[in-house]
């Protein structure tokens, strides 16, 4: 909710716990008693929350560059990405050039052109990202309070952690710290860890 073409709901309806409940609601609607989850970044946090709610329904989990608390140095780079939300840009081309200038995505490819064009909607005065700023900020504040380590005990299913081995930006640290990269498979023995030569965004 609050992302892409999903419904924007009111304040207090977001947070990773709420999104995990949505996951099960969607699965119930689809008649999926058992299923797997692939979660990138915050979506991986939602997957871990889902395991805490009902691990028995999850066949496996893939975590794309998240398992614990990000390194503090990486948080400003995430904030830069969030700050573009709600702003109106004169055209898609101007918006995309602005994203490129941040430097979070290198190398750029047609995939990213497609993604960012999809993300945009037409509004008075130009275009803006579909993701609702208030929703993202509420989730962001939830993430700052998130305590993932006690939840690891619920990860009893096979887990694949894809860890971005590059800093999110040069010198700005990782989302999965070196410490967590070593600790996670030790504490969650069903885990396989694969290091990917990418940053937090290009790991996709």
PDB file of N, CA and C in Angstrom, residues 26 46 50 53 60-61 64 67 75-76 99-100 102 112 116 125 130-131 143 151 161-162 177-179 197 201:
ATOM      1  N   UNK A  26      -3.288 -11.043   1.024  1.00  0.00           N
ATOM      2  CA  UNK A  26      -3.233 -11.308  -0.413  1.00  0.00           C
ATOM      3  C   UNK A  26      -3.144 -12.817  -0.671  1.00  0.00           C
ATOM      4  N   UNK A  46       9.858  -6.869   5.571  1.00  0.00           N
ATOM      5  CA  UNK A  46       8.471  -7.342   5.608  1.00  0.00           C
ATOM      6  C   UNK A  46       8.440  -8.873   5.615  1.00  0.00           C
ATOM      7  N   UNK A  50       6.838 -11.271   8.337  1.00  0.00           N
ATOM      8  CA  UNK A  50       5.862 -12.303   7.991  1.00  0.00           C
ATOM      9  C   UNK A  50       6.229 -13.636   8.637  1.00  0.00           C
ATOM     10  N   UNK A  53       5.138 -13.811  12.101  1.00  0.00           N
ATOM     11  CA  UNK A  53       3.685 -13.961  12.279  1.00  0.00           C
ATOM     12  C   UNK A  53       3.232 -15.400  12.027  1.00  0.00           C
ATOM     13  N   UNK A  60       9.902 -20.668   1.633  1.00  0.00           N
ATOM     14  CA  UNK A  60      11.269 -20.156   1.556  1.00  0.00           C
ATOM     15  C   UNK A  60      11.218 -18.641   1.470  1.00  0.00           C
ATOM     16  N   UNK A  61      12.366 -18.017   1.742  1.00  0.00           N
ATOM     17  CA  UNK A  61      12.475 -16.556   1.684  1.00  0.00           C
ATOM     18  C   UNK A  61      13.770 -16.198   0.971  1.00  0.00           C
ATOM     19  N   UNK A  64      16.934  -9.734  -0.476  1.00  0.00           N
ATOM     20  CA  UNK A  64      17.845  -8.980  -1.333  1.00  0.00           C
ATOM     21  C   UNK A  64      18.422  -7.814  -0.545  1.00  0.00           C
ATOM     22  N   UNK A  67      19.022  -7.948   6.209  1.00  0.00           N
ATOM     23  CA  UNK A  67      18.762  -8.974   7.215  1.00  0.00           C
ATOM     24  C   UNK A  67      18.759  -8.358   8.604  1.00  0.00           C
ATOM     25  N   UNK A  75      22.537   5.434   5.726  1.00  0.00           N
ATOM     26  CA  UNK A  75      21.192   6.010   5.866  1.00  0.00           C
ATOM     27  C   UNK A  75      21.018   7.308   5.075  1.00  0.00           C
ATOM     28  N   UNK A  76      21.999   8.238   5.053  1.00  0.00           N
ATOM     29  CA  UNK A  76      21.804   9.456   4.257  1.00  0.00           C
ATOM     30  C   UNK A  76      21.554   9.181   2.779  1.00  0.00           C
ATOM     31  N   UNK A  99      17.729  11.407 -11.106  1.00  0.00           N
ATOM     32  CA  UNK A  99      18.055  10.148 -10.439  1.00  0.00           C
ATOM     33  C   UNK A  99      19.459   9.691 -10.815  1.00  0.00           C
ATOM     34  N   UNK A 100      19.780   9.781 -12.099  1.00  0.00           N
ATOM     35  CA  UNK A 100      21.122   9.388 -12.547  1.00  0.00           C
ATOM     36  C   UNK A 100      22.201  10.202 -11.835  1.00  0.00           C
ATOM     37  N   UNK A 102      22.306  11.402  -8.905  1.00  0.00           N
ATOM     38  CA  UNK A 102      22.571  10.995  -7.519  1.00  0.00           C
ATOM     39  C   UNK A 102      23.695   9.968  -7.467  1.00  0.00           C
ATOM     40  N   UNK A 112      16.376   0.231 -15.819  1.00  0.00           N
ATOM     41  CA  UNK A 112      16.100   1.370 -14.946  1.00  0.00           C
ATOM     42  C   UNK A 112      15.252   2.425 -15.655  1.00  0.00           C
ATOM     43  N   UNK A 116      11.759   3.486 -13.860  1.00  0.00           N
ATOM     44  CA  UNK A 116      11.442   4.849 -13.431  1.00  0.00           C
ATOM     45  C   UNK A 116      10.316   5.463 -14.260  1.00  0.00           C
ATOM     46  N   UNK A 125       1.472  20.250 -13.945  1.00  0.00           N
ATOM     47  CA  UNK A 125       2.823  20.790 -13.939  1.00  0.00           C
ATOM     48  C   UNK A 125       3.904  19.818 -14.332  1.00  0.00           C
ATOM     49  N   UNK A 130       4.937   7.763  -8.182  1.00  0.00           N
ATOM     50  CA  UNK A 130       3.667   7.261  -7.665  1.00  0.00           C
ATOM     51  C   UNK A 130       3.720   6.987  -6.160  1.00  0.00           C
ATOM     52  N   UNK A 131       4.879   6.549  -5.672  1.00  0.00           N
ATOM     53  CA  UNK A 131       4.971   6.191  -4.255  1.00  0.00           C
ATOM     54  C   UNK A 131       4.616   7.391  -3.395  1.00  0.00           C
ATOM     55  N   UNK A 143      11.329   1.564  10.131  1.00  0.00           N
ATOM     56  CA  UNK A 143      12.609   0.896   9.928  1.00  0.00           C
ATOM     57  C   UNK A 143      13.685   1.365  10.891  1.00  0.00           C
ATOM     58  N   UNK A 151      13.890 -11.463  15.728  1.00  0.00           N
ATOM     59  CA  UNK A 151      12.986 -12.104  14.765  1.00  0.00           C
ATOM     60  C   UNK A 151      13.675 -13.213  13.977  1.00  0.00           C
ATOM     61  N   UNK A 161      20.143 -15.210   1.262  1.00  0.00           N
ATOM     62  CA  UNK A 161      20.498 -13.806   1.423  1.00  0.00           C
ATOM     63  C   UNK A 161      21.452 -13.417   0.304  1.00  0.00           C
ATOM     64  N   UNK A 162      21.025 -12.484  -0.549  1.00  0.00           N
ATOM     65  CA  UNK A 162      21.890 -11.915  -1.574  1.00  0.00           C
ATOM     66  C   UNK A 162      22.421 -10.598  -1.028  1.00  0.00           C
ATOM     67  N   UNK A 177      25.749  -5.161   6.980  1.00  0.00           N
ATOM     68  CA  UNK A 177      27.105  -4.918   7.476  1.00  0.00           C
ATOM     69  C   UNK A 177      27.947  -6.195   7.399  1.00  0.00           C
ATOM     70  N   UNK A 178      29.264  -6.027   7.463  1.00  0.00           N
ATOM     71  CA  UNK A 178      30.156  -7.187   7.491  1.00  0.00           C
ATOM     72  C   UNK A 178      29.828  -8.085   8.683  1.00  0.00           C
ATOM     73  N   UNK A 179      29.506  -7.459   9.803  1.00  0.00           N
ATOM     74  CA  UNK A 179      29.180  -8.232  11.002  1.00  0.00           C
ATOM     75  C   UNK A 179      27.933  -9.081  10.788  1.00  0.00           C
ATOM     76  N   UNK A 197      28.331  -8.610  -6.714  1.00  0.00           N
ATOM     77  CA  UNK A 197      29.140  -7.429  -7.017  1.00  0.00           C
ATOM     78  C   UNK A 197      28.222  -6.313  -7.504  1.00  0.00           C
ATOM     79  N   UNK A 201      21.053  -0.978  -4.759  1.00  0.00           N
ATOM     80  CA  UNK A 201      20.049  -0.811  -5.807  1.00  0.00           C
ATOM     81  C   UNK A 201      20.313  -1.733  -6.996  1.00  0.00           C
TER      82      UNK A 201
END
